[in-house]
C-alpha positions as semicolon CSV with decimal commas, in nm:
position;residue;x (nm);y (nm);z (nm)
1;X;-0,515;3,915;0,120
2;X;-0,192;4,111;0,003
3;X;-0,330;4,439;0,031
4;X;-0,497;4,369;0,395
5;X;-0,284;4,572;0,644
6;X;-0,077;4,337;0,919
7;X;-0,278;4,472;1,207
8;X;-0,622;4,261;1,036
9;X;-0,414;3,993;0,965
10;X;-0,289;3,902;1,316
11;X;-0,513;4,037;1,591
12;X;-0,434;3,953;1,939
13;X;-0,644;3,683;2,133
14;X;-0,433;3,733;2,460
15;X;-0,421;4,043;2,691
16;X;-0,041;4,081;2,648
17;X;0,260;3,911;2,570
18;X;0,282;3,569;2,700
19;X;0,575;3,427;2,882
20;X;0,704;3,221;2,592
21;X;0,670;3,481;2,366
22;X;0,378;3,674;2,126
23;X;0,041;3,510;2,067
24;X;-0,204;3,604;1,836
25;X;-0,501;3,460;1,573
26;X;-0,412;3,477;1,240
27;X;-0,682;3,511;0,979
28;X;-0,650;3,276;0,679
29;X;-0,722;3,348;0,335
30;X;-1,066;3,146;0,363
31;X;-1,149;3,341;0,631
32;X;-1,060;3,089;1,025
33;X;-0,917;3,212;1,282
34;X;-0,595;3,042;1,341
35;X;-0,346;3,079;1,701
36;X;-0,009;3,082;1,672
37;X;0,267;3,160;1,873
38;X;0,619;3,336;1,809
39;X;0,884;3,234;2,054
40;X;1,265;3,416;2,017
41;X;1,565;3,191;1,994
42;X;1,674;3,114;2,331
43;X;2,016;2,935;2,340
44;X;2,108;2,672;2,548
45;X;2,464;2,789;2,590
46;X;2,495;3,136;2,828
47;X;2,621;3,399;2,670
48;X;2,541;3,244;2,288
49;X;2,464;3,527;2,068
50;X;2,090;3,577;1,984
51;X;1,957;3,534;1,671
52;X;1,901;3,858;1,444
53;X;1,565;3,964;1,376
54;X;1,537;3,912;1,018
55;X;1,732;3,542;1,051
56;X;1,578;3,220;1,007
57;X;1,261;3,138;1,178
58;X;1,082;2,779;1,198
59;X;0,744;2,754;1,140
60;X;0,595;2,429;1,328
61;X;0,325;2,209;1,176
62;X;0,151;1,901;1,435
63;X;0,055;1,624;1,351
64;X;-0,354;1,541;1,311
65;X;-0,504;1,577;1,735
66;X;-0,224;1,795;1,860
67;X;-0,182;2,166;1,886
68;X;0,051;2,455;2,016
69;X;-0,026;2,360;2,353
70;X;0,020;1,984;2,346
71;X;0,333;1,874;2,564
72;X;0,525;1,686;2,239
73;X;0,492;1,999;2,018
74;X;0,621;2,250;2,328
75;X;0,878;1,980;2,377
76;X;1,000;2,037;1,994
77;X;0,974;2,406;1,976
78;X;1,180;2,475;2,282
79;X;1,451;2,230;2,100
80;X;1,470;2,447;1,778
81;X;1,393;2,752;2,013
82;X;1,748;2,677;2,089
83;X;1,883;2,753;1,720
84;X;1,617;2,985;1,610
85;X;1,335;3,173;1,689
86;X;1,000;2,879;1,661
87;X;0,640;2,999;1,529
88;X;0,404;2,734;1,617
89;X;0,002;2,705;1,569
90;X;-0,272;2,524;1,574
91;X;-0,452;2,382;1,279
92;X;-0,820;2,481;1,202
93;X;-1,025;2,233;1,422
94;X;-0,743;2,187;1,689
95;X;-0,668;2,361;1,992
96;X;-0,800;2,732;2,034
97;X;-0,821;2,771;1,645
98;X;-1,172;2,825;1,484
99;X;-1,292;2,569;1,195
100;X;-1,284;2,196;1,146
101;X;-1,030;1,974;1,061
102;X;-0,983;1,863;0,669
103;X;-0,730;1,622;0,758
104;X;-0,458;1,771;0,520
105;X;-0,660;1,982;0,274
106;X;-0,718;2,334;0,384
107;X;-0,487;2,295;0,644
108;X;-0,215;2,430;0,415
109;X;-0,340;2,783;0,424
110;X;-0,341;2,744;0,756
111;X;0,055;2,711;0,766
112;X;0,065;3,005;0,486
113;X;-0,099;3,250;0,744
114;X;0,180;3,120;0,980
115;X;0,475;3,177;0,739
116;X;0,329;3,510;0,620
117;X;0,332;3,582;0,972
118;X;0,659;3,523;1,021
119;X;0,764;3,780;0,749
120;X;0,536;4,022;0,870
121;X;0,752;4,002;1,206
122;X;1,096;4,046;0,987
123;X;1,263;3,674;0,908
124;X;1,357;3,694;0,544
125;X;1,414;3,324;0,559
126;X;1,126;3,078;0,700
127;X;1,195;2,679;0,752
128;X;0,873;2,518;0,759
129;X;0,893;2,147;0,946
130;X;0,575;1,916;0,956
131;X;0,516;1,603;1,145
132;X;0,277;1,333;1,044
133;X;-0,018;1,535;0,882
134;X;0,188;1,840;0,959
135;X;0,454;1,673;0,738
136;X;0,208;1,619;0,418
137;X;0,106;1,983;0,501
138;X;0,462;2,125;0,423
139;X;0,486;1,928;0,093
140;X;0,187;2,067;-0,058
141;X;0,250;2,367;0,084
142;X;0,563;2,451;-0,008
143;X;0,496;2,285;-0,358
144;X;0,190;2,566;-0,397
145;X;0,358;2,851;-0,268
146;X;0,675;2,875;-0,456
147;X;0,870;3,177;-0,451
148;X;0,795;3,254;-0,837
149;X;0,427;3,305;-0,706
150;X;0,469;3,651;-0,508
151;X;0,075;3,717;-0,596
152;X;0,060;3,486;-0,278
153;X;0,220;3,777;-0,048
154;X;0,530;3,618;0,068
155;X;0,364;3,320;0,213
156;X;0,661;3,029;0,072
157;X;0,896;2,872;0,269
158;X;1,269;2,896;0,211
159;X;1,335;2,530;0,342
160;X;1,098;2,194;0,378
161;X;1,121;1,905;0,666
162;X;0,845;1,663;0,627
163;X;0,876;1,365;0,950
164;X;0,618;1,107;0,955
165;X;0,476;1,239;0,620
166;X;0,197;0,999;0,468
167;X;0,373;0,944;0,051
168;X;-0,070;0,902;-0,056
169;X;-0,394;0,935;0,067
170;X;-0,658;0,692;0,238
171;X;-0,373;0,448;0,338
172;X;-0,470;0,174;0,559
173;X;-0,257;-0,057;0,531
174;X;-0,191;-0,054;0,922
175;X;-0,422;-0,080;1,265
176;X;-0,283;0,291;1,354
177;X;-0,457;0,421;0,999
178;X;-0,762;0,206;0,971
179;X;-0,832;0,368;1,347
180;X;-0,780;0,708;1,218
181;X;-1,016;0,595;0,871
182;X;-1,257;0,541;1,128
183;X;-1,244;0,856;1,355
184;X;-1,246;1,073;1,047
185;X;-1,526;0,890;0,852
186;X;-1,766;0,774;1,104
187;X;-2,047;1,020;1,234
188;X;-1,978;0,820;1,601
189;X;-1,521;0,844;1,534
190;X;-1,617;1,209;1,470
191;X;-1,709;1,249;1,824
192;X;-1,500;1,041;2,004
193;X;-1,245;1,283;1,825
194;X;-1,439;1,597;1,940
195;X;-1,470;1,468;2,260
196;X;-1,222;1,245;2,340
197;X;-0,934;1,387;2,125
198;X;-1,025;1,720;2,112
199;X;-1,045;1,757;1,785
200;X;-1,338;1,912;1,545
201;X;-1,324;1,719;1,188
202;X;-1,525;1,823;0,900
203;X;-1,770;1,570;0,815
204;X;-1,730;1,659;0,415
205;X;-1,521;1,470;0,245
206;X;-1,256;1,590;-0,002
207;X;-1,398;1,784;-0,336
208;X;-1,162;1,791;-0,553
209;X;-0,889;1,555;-0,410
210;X;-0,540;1,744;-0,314
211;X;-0,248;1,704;-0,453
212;X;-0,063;1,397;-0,313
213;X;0,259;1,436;-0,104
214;X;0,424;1,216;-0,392
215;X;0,289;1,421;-0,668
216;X;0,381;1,688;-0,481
217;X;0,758;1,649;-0,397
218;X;0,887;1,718;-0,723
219;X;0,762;2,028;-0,762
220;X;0,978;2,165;-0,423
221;X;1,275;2,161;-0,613
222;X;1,514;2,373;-0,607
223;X;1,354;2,453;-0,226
224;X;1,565;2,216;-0,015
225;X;1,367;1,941;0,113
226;X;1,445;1,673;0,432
227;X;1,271;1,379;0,501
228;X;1,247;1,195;0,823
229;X;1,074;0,885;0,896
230;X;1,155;0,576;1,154
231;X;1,144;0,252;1,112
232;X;0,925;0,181;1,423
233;X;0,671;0,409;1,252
234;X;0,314;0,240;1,284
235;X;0,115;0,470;1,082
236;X;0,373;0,440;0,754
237;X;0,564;0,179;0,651
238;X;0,888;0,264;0,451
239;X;0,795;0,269;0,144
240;X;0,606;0,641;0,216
241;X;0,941;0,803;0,292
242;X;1,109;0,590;0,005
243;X;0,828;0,684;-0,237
244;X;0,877;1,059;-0,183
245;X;1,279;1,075;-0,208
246;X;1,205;0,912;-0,510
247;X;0,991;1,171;-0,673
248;X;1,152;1,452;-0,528
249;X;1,451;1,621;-0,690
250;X;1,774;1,449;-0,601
251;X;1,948;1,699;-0,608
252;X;1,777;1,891;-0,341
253;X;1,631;1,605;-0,128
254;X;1,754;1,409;0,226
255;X;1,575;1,125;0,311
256;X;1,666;1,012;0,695
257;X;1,566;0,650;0,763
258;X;1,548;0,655;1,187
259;X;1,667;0,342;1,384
260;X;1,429;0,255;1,672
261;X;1,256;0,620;1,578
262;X;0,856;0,561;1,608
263;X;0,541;0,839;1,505
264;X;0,565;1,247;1,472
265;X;0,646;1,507;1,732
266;X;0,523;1,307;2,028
267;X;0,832;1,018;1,948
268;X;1,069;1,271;1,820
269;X;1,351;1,249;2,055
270;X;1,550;1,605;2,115
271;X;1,876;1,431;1,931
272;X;1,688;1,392;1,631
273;X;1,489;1,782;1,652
274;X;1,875;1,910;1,723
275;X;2,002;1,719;1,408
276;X;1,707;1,843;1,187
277;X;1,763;2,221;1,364
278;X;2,137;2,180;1,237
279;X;2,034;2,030;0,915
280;X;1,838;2,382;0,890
281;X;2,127;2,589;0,948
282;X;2,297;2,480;0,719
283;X;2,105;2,501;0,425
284;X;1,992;2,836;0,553
């Protein structure tokens, strides 16, 4: 994949330039088709300066049945939009992007095409913020693509935000999860998801296992790493944000317990996306 020219890697699947910005399908390294979408900073404030081109950008990861075009996720990208420029996609099996959904696995080379992406376009600095799924996504993600490993063409992240991240897998100790058990794992949930949720899911399970979100975390450091959960959240309890402060690096770990603060990018209000885009500049 490093030596593949930038004009394979992200072929356009629209006639021109959209009106929120470039979109394109990215190619990952196991070969799906992935959209994404660059939007350019656009402050709230008249007159604010705009952003330079080879600033921060923040790459976007939904949560498991959303996409680049779902309502909650536009909602979130034109809050950071306001800070920085936003790259958001779709994971394989959701949206307009080819493949089926692993539920977490694969999904992080998804989100490496997407950061790549983003340095191809110029940002020497990439923020990478996940909800839900999304959120266990930019763990392992940014715990495999480390900076040290440049064989892997630029594809880490420079910064880590993980909301509504699950701490292990095949919880369900909660109605929400033993739902989603049942849409992943069942020939007849598999439908209702393709159908009904719009969402293509692998019926494979996982072989080998991935890496855990908790066995994950500590090997972020010294990448800074926020996470963000609320205590209305009724896919994970607390003790999934608690159990990956605790085995990330203290020294370069937030953990932000939410009052009233519910599930992923479609609770998110914008007074918690501004905090977490200000969290991001500063560490940027």
């Amino acid at each position: 994949m490093s030596s593949q020219p930038s004009a394979d890697f992200a072929r356009s699947c629209v006639p021109s330039i959209t009106s929120s910005g470039r979109r394109v399908s990215l190619l990952t390294d196991d070969g799906v088709c992935i959209e994404a979408e660059y939007t350019p900073r656009r402050p709230a404030r008249a007159g604010a300066p705009a952003a330079a081109p080879d600033g921060l950008v923040v790459v976007l990861a939904h949560g498991f049945t959303g996409s680049l075009d779902r309502p909650a996720l536009r909602r979130a990208a034109a809050v950071f939009a306001q800070h920085s420029p936003v790259v958001t996609f779709s994971f394989r099996g959701h949206g307009r992007s080819g493949g089926r959904s692993t539920v977490g696995d694969r999904e992080v080379l998804d989100l490496a095409a997407a950061v790549r992406w983003a340095r191809i376009l110029g940002h020497t600095r990439v923020a990478t913020v996940g909800f839900s799924m999304g959120g266990s996504v930019v763990i392992r993600h940014a715990a495999e693509y480390r900076q040290a490993h440049e064989g892997r063409t630029g594809a880490h992240t420079d910064m880590v935000v993980a909301v509504s991240a699950p701490a292990r897998w095949y919880y369900r100790g909660t109605a929400a999860m033993r739902r989603l058990h049942w849409v992943v794992e069942r020939p007849l949930g598999r439908l209702v998801g393709r159908l009904g949720l719009h969402t293509r899911i692998h019926s494979r399970g996982w072989d080998p296992v991935p890496l855990s979100p908790t066995e994950a975390a500590p090997l972020i450091a010294p990448t800074p790493l926020l996470i963000v959960h609320g205590d209305r959240d009724p896919y994970f309890p607390l003790d999934h944000p608690r159990a990956l402060a605790a085995a990330a690096a203290p020294d370069s770990t937030d953990l932000w317990i939410e009052p009233g603060y519910g599930h992923a990018e479609n609770a998110a209000p914008p007074e918690l996306l501004t905090r977490i885009a200000s969290w991001l500049n500063e560490h940027g």
